Amino acid sequence: MLENIAATLSFAFLGGLIVQRIGLPPIVGYLLAGVVIGPFTPGYLADPETINQLAELGIVFLMFGVGLHFSFADLWKVRDIAVVGTLGQMLTMLALGFGLSQLWGWTPMAGLVLGFVLSIASTIVMLRGFMDRGWLNTPDGQVAVGWRVMEDIATVLIIMIMPNLADTGESINWNTLGLALLSALGFLVFMLFVGTRFIPWLLLRVAHTRSRELFVLAILAISLGIALGASQLFGVSLALGAFVAGAVVSESPLSHRITSDLLPFREAFSVLFFVSVGMLLDPGFLVQHLEPVLILTGLVVIGKFIVSGLWVLPFPRPARTALVVAAGSCQIGEFSFILDQTGLRLGFLDEGQHSTILAAALLSIIVNPLMLHAVDPLQRSLRAIRPLWRWLNRHGSTQTPVEDSVADHVVVVGYGRVGSHIVDIMGELGIPYLVIDSRIHRIERLSKRGIPTLLGDTANSDILTHAALHRARLLVVTLSEEAATELTVAAARDIAPDLPIIARAATRAGVKRLSDLGAQLVIHPELEGSLQVIRHTLLQLGFPLHEVRHYADTVRREHYDALVKAHGEHALLRDLLDAHELIDISWRKIPAESPMVGQTLGEAAFRARTGANVVAIKRKNELVVNPSTQTVFLPGDRIGLLGNPEQIEAVERLLAAHQQA
């Protein structure tokens, strides 16, 4: 079993890596990997039963993740177009899919499944594409996200209803369906009143143990336990149970930590789910039935693009919103696979119909990035037909793209503690800036303040291409993850070879790697903090300020520029100690009540009266080296004295005499 899983993940990794290199979503590579190791192709054959069992976990984690990110607030912002427009588009595609199935001679139940499959799009594929193009935090992107949220809700209801249609024959038994809905309603009420109180409380208690292992186990137990319990006790699907569990857990203040801890499991098992789907695709069938596959793909890509766009037009939104929503909708993905698998398992679809749907889904995902890329050229073409564009865009233009609204700006990647401080400084200085972050709540907060933002992960997408780096003054990367920082710096250097880059390194080894990748200045916070501690420690112990500065600068050169050997720092430290031992440079503070206040250095005559020389005066944050005889002493000045112990003691007696007087 372990060998089977390892081989499957290896093929999936290679498939995802290859297709991503050519600009396609990794999901395509996972599906193709399933085809390669499936029973219809020669070579290595994975165990379908094992993979399918693990794929069930992928469905649970996938739906749990959807519930975890579910937000009624996001839906409410675009409720007019998201609710009516989404339902209208789904019903239209349901009718078109059902009509096409009847032309092909499919059974009504098979046609119903086909219509359901065509009516929903892949949330994962759309979000990935929108993040890459910088659309996610735009008004157009918000409408598309609301559209997907409504589809997710509808998908959950469809998944819940489908098993109850299996025993009804060609007609729907409304009594059975009503009992199913009441059972699901009972589960939702139970989770609403019990789950929302108990589960967040439990997670907080586990978090207080400070054991990451226990916390991860708690998440897994909750997601899998609730999904299984919902299925056994309330008769609802595993998918619905997992979705509701995620929605309940999202109310916990630890939801962001839960998301990050769950991500590896969700991604790994979701990959197995896509591989298991690909294993069911017969390439020979695709060749033999190329015509129906291409017809169905055309309905998904072209037909769904037109239908989705038309359902946006009646609402008070710019024409570009219709294009963006349409481009994000013209594919079918993970939830369509779940519906297709459910239809196959329940006997609604035969193997040939299933393979046709699967092949069309795969092709639609491959074509979708091209559709997203076509939005801008299509908009320009429609603008050229002025009467048509005037009618399409009768509700007004959308906001200017971020990359067209900024110039001579500072790009700040990461809005954590460091990034937010930099942004505050840029604001105080009146310097234009653009913030890129992968967390939507940060971007929403900044957008409300009118700050130019982009939502996306600079390490895993093309979001930097929308930051106008060729017009920027500076790029500051404040990410805490060093690998992400390195990928960001490398991508930025490819886009803008001459752009100055400041980057934050998490380790000493990362300093050199970031410098090699093109960062002009690399900051290592741990080293800078330690140097500040050393600096203040040495100054308090009476070491000369200029020697302390020289030591700190040399340490920086050693670690940042890799120009000084390890023994260089130690040799310099030895010189610093030798200088301290041979010549006693001491710092003494002039009290406010001292008669020396207001006198010049010449009038004080330190050298004539004590033999010690005043070589520096530190006044607040200013250091005066070799002060002139006309320099006037002020209250609180710290004077740097060069002399032997006897001479310094004489100065102390002189200061004491002044204070006594």
XYZ file of C-alpha atoms in Angstrom:
661
model
C 0.000 0.000 0.000
C 2.790 2.420 0.934
C 4.579 1.689 -2.334
C 1.349 2.339 -4.220
C 0.791 5.711 -2.532
C 4.431 6.762 -2.990
C 4.356 5.919 -6.707
C 1.027 7.711 -7.163
C 2.251 10.880 -5.466
C 5.475 10.760 -7.508
C 3.570 10.578 -10.787
C 1.244 13.358 -9.591
C 4.221 15.535 -8.664
C 5.863 15.051 -12.049
C 2.598 15.687 -13.869
C 1.831 18.834 -11.882
C 5.384 20.136 -12.302
C 5.422 19.595 -16.062
C 2.067 21.236 -16.789
C 2.790 24.179 -14.503
C 6.016 24.815 -16.364
C 4.012 25.240 -19.551
C 1.505 27.567 -17.881
C -1.369 25.194 -17.077
C -2.973 24.576 -13.657
C -1.347 21.686 -11.718
C -4.758 20.001 -11.497
C -4.332 19.095 -15.185
C -1.082 17.326 -14.357
C -2.739 15.357 -11.564
C -5.501 14.208 -13.909
C -2.981 13.230 -16.591
C -0.932 11.368 -13.978
C -4.056 9.385 -13.167
C -4.443 8.552 -16.850
C -0.818 7.352 -17.042
C -1.069 5.011 -14.030
C -4.662 3.999 -14.744
C -5.854 0.629 -16.073
C -6.299 1.903 -19.642
C -2.624 2.670 -20.332
C 0.420 0.348 -20.401
C 3.141 0.520 -17.756
C 2.791 0.967 -13.992
C -0.718 0.274 -12.665
C -1.783 1.794 -9.350
C -4.305 0.035 -7.130
C -7.600 1.855 -7.857
C -9.257 0.626 -4.647
C -6.542 2.036 -2.390
C -6.427 5.348 -4.244
C -10.213 5.684 -4.165
C -10.314 5.120 -0.409
C -7.761 7.857 0.124
C -9.587 10.045 -2.383
C -12.601 9.964 -0.031
C -10.422 11.795 2.470
C -9.625 14.299 -0.253
C -13.333 15.036 -0.693
C -13.789 15.492 3.060
C -10.818 17.832 3.418
C -11.779 19.714 0.261
C -15.303 20.391 1.512
C -14.021 21.170 5.017
C -11.712 23.790 3.470
C -14.597 25.319 1.511
C -16.621 25.579 4.725
C -13.622 27.055 6.524
C -13.442 29.893 3.983
C -17.199 30.296 3.628
C -18.329 33.832 4.404
C -21.859 35.191 4.380
C -20.285 38.657 4.587
C -18.605 38.222 1.194
C -21.837 36.916 -0.273
C -23.867 39.806 1.174
C -21.680 42.406 -0.552
C -22.716 41.154 -3.984
C -25.993 39.497 -3.001
C -28.018 40.996 -5.845
C -25.955 39.617 -8.685
C -24.546 36.556 -6.894
C -27.863 35.068 -5.849
C -30.060 35.801 -8.869
C -27.298 35.708 -11.462
C -25.779 32.467 -10.202
C -29.105 30.658 -9.937
C -30.098 31.912 -13.389
C -26.834 30.734 -14.910
C -27.081 27.348 -13.186
C -30.659 26.771 -14.360
C -29.747 27.809 -17.907
C -26.756 25.444 -18.039
C -28.876 22.707 -16.435
C -31.420 23.099 -19.239
C -28.745 23.162 -21.960
C -26.986 20.112 -20.532
C -30.227 18.211 -20.181
C -31.279 19.140 -23.718
C -27.950 18.008 -25.165
C -28.185 14.722 -23.288
C -31.605 14.031 -24.742
C -30.292 14.632 -28.268
C -27.640 12.015 -27.510
C -30.229 9.569 -26.182
C -29.170 9.637 -22.534
C -31.656 8.763 -19.774
C -33.354 11.673 -17.980
C -31.369 10.961 -14.798
C -28.096 10.968 -16.753
C -29.158 14.230 -18.383
C -29.924 15.704 -14.967
C -26.444 14.774 -13.740
C -24.892 16.289 -16.873
C -26.831 19.510 -16.302
C -25.704 19.657 -12.666
C -22.091 19.072 -13.706
C -22.182 21.837 -16.325
C -23.823 24.341 -13.981
C -20.907 24.659 -11.559
C -17.292 25.708 -12.049
C -14.052 24.951 -10.242
C -13.450 27.315 -7.336
C -9.805 26.255 -7.109
C -9.072 26.850 -10.796
C -10.797 30.249 -10.765
C -9.111 31.495 -7.587
C -5.699 30.397 -8.830
C -6.185 32.175 -12.143
C -7.555 35.343 -10.521
C -4.689 35.515 -8.039
C -2.186 35.150 -10.855
C -3.755 38.052 -12.740
C -4.367 40.286 -9.706
C -8.165 40.274 -10.064
C -9.162 38.730 -6.759
C -9.466 41.926 -4.695
C -11.099 43.989 -7.459
C -14.861 44.670 -7.640
C -15.023 42.306 -10.614
C -13.232 39.605 -8.638
C -15.540 40.058 -5.647
C -18.566 39.422 -7.845
C -16.939 36.277 -9.257
C -16.092 35.048 -5.748
C -19.692 35.645 -4.625
C -20.809 33.723 -7.712
C -18.614 30.769 -6.664
C -19.890 30.909 -3.070
C -23.459 30.525 -4.296
C -22.415 27.657 -6.535
C -20.688 25.994 -3.578
C -23.908 26.206 -1.552
C -25.916 24.806 -4.447
C -23.351 22.026 -4.940
C -23.670 20.940 -1.329
C -27.463 20.770 -1.707
C -27.164 18.816 -4.968
C -24.741 16.326 -3.389
C -27.205 15.910 -0.532
C -30.194 15.355 -2.838
C -28.629 12.995 -5.388
C -28.426 9.850 -3.191
C -32.129 10.245 -2.401
C -32.970 10.096 -6.110
C -31.336 6.702 -6.567
C -34.403 4.675 -5.498
C -36.991 6.860 -7.190
C -36.658 5.531 -10.720
C -37.400 8.099 -13.381
C -39.564 10.286 -11.109
C -38.831 12.148 -7.912
C -40.319 10.851 -4.648
C -41.087 14.076 -2.833
C -41.668 12.308 0.501
C -38.184 10.816 0.411
C -36.720 14.131 -0.622
C -38.618 15.939 2.156
C -37.312 13.525 4.788
C -33.795 14.022 3.488
C -34.131 17.790 3.739
C -35.564 17.564 7.271
C -32.717 15.300 8.302
C -30.185 17.738 6.888
C -31.990 20.620 8.606
C -31.771 18.747 11.923
C -28.031 18.325 11.428
C -27.616 22.026 10.634
C -29.617 23.067 13.715
C -27.567 20.745 15.909
C -24.299 22.166 14.581
C -25.602 25.728 14.868
C -26.521 25.490 18.551
C -24.086 22.861 19.803
C -21.188 22.807 17.366
C -20.630 26.574 17.262
C -20.219 26.601 21.048
C -18.406 23.361 21.733
C -15.929 23.137 18.846
C -14.311 26.620 19.192
C -14.123 26.054 22.971
C -12.432 22.682 22.435
C -9.913 24.099 19.974
C -8.968 26.882 22.392
C -8.413 24.338 25.169
C -6.203 22.246 22.882
C -4.289 25.346 21.753
C -3.460 26.128 25.394
C -1.596 22.811 25.625
C 0.982 24.365 23.253
C 1.277 21.045 21.456
C 1.111 21.398 17.691
C 0.642 17.645 17.326
C -2.461 17.659 19.520
C -3.849 20.682 17.694
C -3.418 19.057 14.277
C -4.976 15.837 15.576
C -7.913 17.837 16.934
C -8.511 19.398 13.501
C -8.371 16.009 11.780
C -10.653 14.424 14.372
C -13.204 17.236 14.075
C -13.285 17.291 10.264
C -13.411 13.514 9.808
C -15.500 12.829 12.920
C -18.244 15.300 12.088
C -18.347 14.182 8.450
C -18.691 10.521 9.467
C -21.127 11.303 12.289
C -23.313 13.359 9.954
C -23.430 10.450 7.543
C -24.177 7.781 10.170
C -26.549 9.692 12.461
C -28.341 12.104 10.140
C -28.048 10.299 6.821
C -26.421 13.240 5.028
C -23.372 12.970 2.815
C -19.786 13.074 4.031
C -19.292 16.159 1.864
C -22.114 18.098 3.561
C -20.899 17.076 7.021
C -17.372 18.232 6.213
C -18.638 21.522 4.767
C -20.722 22.346 7.854
C -17.833 21.339 10.129
C -15.587 23.801 8.306
C -18.181 26.570 8.527
C -18.502 26.016 12.290
C -14.747 25.910 12.838
C -14.371 29.163 10.874
C -16.067 30.935 13.819
C -13.091 30.075 16.011
C -10.470 32.820 16.578
C -7.926 30.166 15.595
C -9.371 29.743 12.092
C -6.270 31.123 10.352
C -4.017 28.701 12.215
C -6.425 25.879 11.401
C -6.252 26.783 7.727
C -2.455 26.681 7.662
C -2.275 23.402 9.607
C -4.932 21.725 7.474
C -3.469 22.859 4.158
C -0.872 20.056 3.738
C -3.486 17.346 4.368
C -6.046 18.985 2.110
C -3.580 19.442 -0.725
C -2.130 15.932 -0.487
C -5.446 14.080 -0.337
C -7.045 16.378 -2.913
C -4.230 15.437 -5.284
C -5.093 11.776 -4.749
C -8.710 12.584 -5.519
C -7.812 14.157 -8.867
C -5.469 11.264 -9.661
C -8.276 8.797 -8.899
C -10.536 10.678 -11.314
C -7.871 10.604 -14.012
C -7.469 6.858 -13.565
C -11.033 6.439 -14.835
C -10.333 8.205 -18.139
C -9.783 5.912 -21.094
C -7.633 7.640 -23.767
C -8.888 5.131 -26.304
C -12.452 6.200 -25.570
C -11.455 9.827 -26.065
C -10.072 9.074 -29.514
C -13.089 6.996 -30.497
C -15.613 9.561 -29.224
C -13.777 12.747 -30.082
C -16.831 14.475 -31.563
C -19.138 14.330 -28.480
C -16.208 15.255 -26.220
C -15.416 18.340 -28.307
C -19.111 19.304 -28.467
C -19.431 19.064 -24.687
C -16.175 20.973 -24.199
C -17.442 23.705 -26.507
C -20.645 23.945 -24.485
C -18.603 24.301 -21.282
C -16.080 26.820 -22.594
C -17.994 28.879 -25.151
C -21.575 28.260 -24.083
C -20.931 28.802 -20.393
C -18.875 31.928 -21.129
C -21.800 33.455 -23.027
C -24.467 32.333 -20.535
C -22.543 33.612 -17.483
C -21.786 36.937 -19.148
C -25.397 37.464 -20.185
C -26.656 36.835 -16.651
C -24.358 39.610 -15.357
C -25.517 42.244 -17.861
C -28.966 42.997 -16.317
C -27.335 44.115 -13.068
C -25.735 47.546 -12.475
C -22.189 46.395 -13.112
C -19.590 47.446 -15.719
C -19.185 45.369 -18.859
C -15.763 44.190 -17.697
C -17.410 42.488 -14.708
C -19.400 40.335 -17.119
C -16.207 39.388 -18.984
C -14.304 38.524 -15.786
C -17.163 36.453 -14.316
C -17.668 34.675 -17.624
C -13.977 33.827 -17.996
C -13.838 32.475 -14.454
C -16.920 30.328 -14.990
C -16.158 28.616 -18.312
C -14.734 25.382 -16.906
C -15.832 22.520 -14.690
C -13.630 21.140 -11.966
C -13.418 19.520 -8.572
C -17.089 19.679 -7.554
C -18.169 18.572 -10.987
C -15.948 15.544 -10.485
C -17.658 14.851 -7.173
C -21.093 15.063 -8.818
C -19.911 12.927 -11.724
C -18.484 10.315 -9.355
C -21.717 10.338 -7.357
C -23.777 9.859 -10.508
C -21.566 6.967 -11.590
C -21.747 5.315 -8.174
C -25.534 5.651 -8.013
C -25.960 4.184 -11.478
C -27.235 7.373 -13.127
C -24.294 7.399 -15.568
C -22.653 4.572 -17.449
C -18.896 4.352 -18.049
C -19.145 5.943 -21.498
C -21.104 8.948 -20.267
C -18.767 9.324 -17.318
C -15.709 9.249 -19.602
C -17.254 11.870 -21.895
C -17.860 14.240 -18.964
C -14.395 13.593 -17.564
C -12.653 14.271 -20.874
C -14.614 17.514 -21.378
C -13.764 18.645 -17.840
C -10.072 18.030 -18.430
C -10.080 19.961 -21.705
C -12.035 22.870 -20.164
C -9.456 23.255 -17.390
C -6.648 23.227 -19.948
C -8.348 25.951 -22.003
C -9.419 28.155 -19.046
C -6.106 30.063 -18.633
C -6.408 31.067 -22.293
C -9.918 32.390 -21.636
C -8.669 34.479 -18.707
C -5.876 35.817 -20.894
C -8.432 36.741 -23.581
C -10.438 39.109 -21.337
C -8.344 42.209 -22.054
C -8.093 41.663 -25.854
C -11.825 40.927 -25.980
C -12.584 44.102 -24.042
C -10.484 46.133 -26.483
C -12.271 44.536 -29.440
C -15.688 45.337 -27.970
C -14.619 48.923 -27.288
C -13.902 49.305 -30.991
C -17.616 48.647 -31.692
C -18.758 51.828 -29.970
C -22.564 51.442 -30.087
C -22.348 47.903 -28.737
C -19.830 48.839 -26.039
C -21.910 51.865 -25.028
C -24.872 49.578 -24.376
C -22.839 46.834 -22.669
C -21.066 49.357 -20.437
C -24.138 51.490 -19.727
C -23.671 51.089 -15.965
C -20.228 52.730 -15.975
C -16.612 51.713 -16.093
C -14.893 49.625 -13.516
C -11.951 50.950 -11.538
C -8.562 51.417 -13.195
C -6.346 48.342 -12.911
C -3.788 48.683 -10.140
C -0.823 48.471 -12.503
C -2.155 51.478 -14.436
C -2.825 53.598 -11.341
C 0.637 53.639 -9.732
C 4.018 55.010 -10.762
C 7.283 55.946 -9.052
C 6.104 53.873 -6.103
C 7.480 51.485 -3.487
C 6.202 47.905 -3.705
C 5.887 46.296 -0.258
C 5.459 42.512 -0.278
C 3.972 41.273 3.005
C 1.839 43.343 5.370
C 2.939 41.848 8.679
C 4.581 43.751 11.516
C 7.551 44.873 9.414
C 5.539 45.591 6.291
C 2.875 47.600 8.125
C 5.575 49.759 9.747
C 7.145 50.464 6.350
C 3.727 51.371 4.943
C 3.131 53.803 7.822
C 6.462 55.496 7.126
C 5.736 55.736 3.386
C 2.407 57.338 4.218
C 3.997 59.898 6.552
C 6.587 60.808 3.908
C 4.005 61.045 1.152
C 5.704 58.394 -0.980
C 3.315 56.350 -3.185
C 3.300 52.637 -2.478
C 1.601 49.375 -3.386
C 1.031 46.498 -0.943
C 0.958 42.816 -1.950
C -0.234 40.224 0.546
C -1.785 36.754 0.382
C -4.257 37.258 3.247
C -7.558 38.666 2.109
C -8.527 40.266 5.457
C -5.390 42.434 5.326
C -6.055 43.439 1.729
C -9.685 44.289 2.473
C -8.616 46.489 5.384
C -6.100 48.358 3.216
C -8.501 48.673 0.280
C -11.058 50.373 2.521
C -8.400 53.013 3.242
C -7.923 53.588 -0.497
C -4.456 52.013 -0.556
C -3.440 50.296 -3.836
C -3.245 46.564 -3.160
C -2.858 43.217 -4.858
C -4.018 39.949 -3.345
C -1.820 36.969 -4.097
C 1.193 34.856 -3.249
C 4.262 36.339 -4.943
C 6.096 33.028 -4.575
C 3.546 30.928 -6.467
C 1.894 33.204 -9.007
C 2.427 35.934 -11.586
C 1.041 38.628 -9.301
C 4.279 40.651 -9.533
C 3.618 41.251 -13.220
C 0.695 43.461 -12.140
C 2.726 45.571 -9.670
C 4.222 47.879 -12.338
C 7.749 46.997 -11.229
C 9.215 48.651 -14.320
C 7.896 52.008 -12.989
C 8.621 51.383 -9.292
C 11.333 53.055 -7.242
C 11.949 50.165 -4.884
C 10.795 46.657 -3.936
C 10.779 45.708 -0.247
C 10.173 42.031 0.563
C 9.247 41.528 4.235
C 8.038 37.913 4.101
C 9.073 35.729 7.032
C 9.344 32.560 4.904
C 12.793 32.587 3.334
C 11.885 30.265 0.457
C 9.008 32.553 -0.528
C 11.321 35.566 -0.307
C 13.863 33.922 -2.599
C 11.224 33.073 -5.207
C 9.859 36.614 -5.016
C 13.268 38.227 -5.445
C 14.125 35.956 -8.374
C 10.817 36.717 -10.123
C 11.153 40.463 -9.539
C 14.687 40.489 -10.899
C 13.484 38.781 -14.084
C 10.676 41.323 -14.530
C 12.683 44.465 -13.644
C 16.466 43.884 -13.912
C 17.368 47.369 -12.652
C 14.887 47.664 -9.785
C 16.491 48.129 -6.318
C 15.405 45.308 -4.008
C 15.545 45.142 -0.214
C 14.803 41.726 1.242
C 14.476 40.186 4.669
C 16.471 37.021 5.377
C 15.482 34.514 8.033
C 18.885 32.824 8.280
C 22.521 33.751 7.746
C 22.767 31.328 4.830
C 19.787 33.040 3.245
C 21.640 36.349 3.148
C 24.056 35.106 0.517
C 21.360 33.306 -1.477
C 19.210 36.438 -1.660
C 22.211 38.530 -2.664
C 23.039 36.052 -5.419
C 19.436 36.240 -6.650
C 19.700 40.000 -7.098
C 18.736 41.735 -3.853
C 20.888 44.854 -3.374
C 20.363 44.981 0.377
C 19.530 42.012 2.581
C 18.506 42.493 6.210
C 18.888 39.742 8.796
C 16.689 40.861 11.742
C 18.271 38.458 14.216
C 21.770 39.721 13.428
C 20.694 43.371 13.548
C 19.058 42.832 16.926
C 22.146 41.124 18.348
C 24.383 43.920 17.061
C 22.230 46.517 18.806
C 22.499 44.595 22.077
C 26.281 44.277 21.668
C 26.595 47.979 20.791
C 24.747 49.188 23.879
C 26.548 46.676 26.088
C 29.995 47.831 24.958
C 29.074 51.509 25.262
C 27.786 50.997 28.804
C 31.061 49.293 29.649
C 32.955 52.368 28.449
C 34.334 51.211 25.112
C 35.020 53.988 22.561
C 32.001 54.726 20.386
C 33.898 54.842 17.104
C 35.558 51.505 17.832
C 32.185 49.939 18.665
C 30.751 51.278 15.402
C 33.734 49.982 13.460
C 33.284 46.555 15.015
C 29.546 46.441 14.170
C 30.164 47.575 10.592
C 32.795 44.889 10.070
C 30.488 42.191 11.457
C 27.812 43.353 8.995
C 30.261 43.151 6.118
C 31.283 39.659 7.184
C 27.734 38.335 7.313
C 26.108 40.391 4.581
C 28.795 40.760 1.949
C 30.776 37.574 2.725
C 33.969 39.605 2.197
C 35.557 39.083 5.610
C 36.719 35.702 6.846
C 35.508 34.361 10.149
C 38.778 35.251 11.861
C 38.360 38.886 10.778
C 35.600 39.504 13.299
C 37.595 37.917 16.102
C 40.733 39.867 15.201
C 38.807 43.119 15.207
C 37.277 42.273 18.567
C 40.750 41.606 19.909
C 41.910 45.022 18.629
C 38.897 46.604 20.289
C 39.783 45.009 23.624
C 43.446 45.981 23.239
C 42.490 49.596 22.589
C 40.312 49.568 25.686
C 43.126 48.151 27.814
C 45.884 50.477 26.517
C 43.930 53.732 26.459
C 41.102 54.410 28.874
C 38.369 56.346 27.082
C 35.598 57.106 29.518
C 32.253 58.840 29.242
C 30.979 61.187 31.926
C 27.678 63.045 32.037
C 27.488 66.782 32.829
C 24.668 67.306 35.351
C 22.149 70.058 34.741
C 23.162 71.877 37.962
C 26.894 71.921 37.133
C 28.540 75.384 36.810
C 30.263 73.904 33.734
C 26.983 74.287 31.849
C 27.319 77.314 29.579
C 31.141 77.277 29.614
C 33.175 76.604 26.504
C 35.668 73.759 26.262
C 38.469 76.343 26.341
C 37.139 77.933 29.537
C 36.781 74.550 31.268
C 40.511 73.801 30.567
C 40.223 70.078 31.224
C 43.675 69.250 29.842
C 45.467 71.954 31.844
C 43.707 71.058 35.084
C 43.576 67.250 34.841
C 45.782 66.109 31.961
C 42.802 64.392 30.226
C 41.630 65.338 26.749
C 37.978 65.782 25.729
C 37.847 63.891 22.421
C 34.065 63.730 21.876
C 30.750 65.038 23.102
C 27.555 63.025 22.737
C 24.541 65.331 22.701
C 21.236 63.446 22.436
C 21.596 61.474 19.184
C 24.441 63.616 17.838
C 28.109 62.775 18.248
C 30.625 65.663 18.076
C 34.132 64.296 17.465
C 37.185 66.440 18.385
C 35.116 69.420 19.543
C 36.608 72.892 19.163
C 37.540 75.071 22.125
C 34.492 77.241 21.366
C 32.054 74.342 21.905
C 29.631 75.228 24.721
C 28.631 72.544 27.231
C 24.893 71.891 27.625
C 22.988 70.068 30.388
C 23.052 66.298 29.855
C 26.100 66.286 27.567
C 28.208 63.141 27.784
C 31.909 63.943 27.360
C 34.360 61.371 26.051
C 37.664 61.588 27.951
C 41.018 60.199 26.809
C 43.529 59.609 29.572
C 45.003 57.189 32.048
C 43.160 56.166 35.235
C 44.757 58.938 37.329
C 43.768 61.632 34.847
C 40.177 60.341 34.630
C 40.009 60.328 38.432
C 41.128 63.961 38.425
C 38.266 64.819 36.075
C 35.843 63.091 38.439
C 37.168 65.154 41.342
C 36.807 68.294 39.231
C 33.208 67.437 38.393
C 32.503 66.649 42.036
C 34.018 69.959 43.086
C 31.813 71.792 40.627
C 28.747 69.944 41.910
C 29.649 70.715 45.547
C 30.149 74.359 44.725
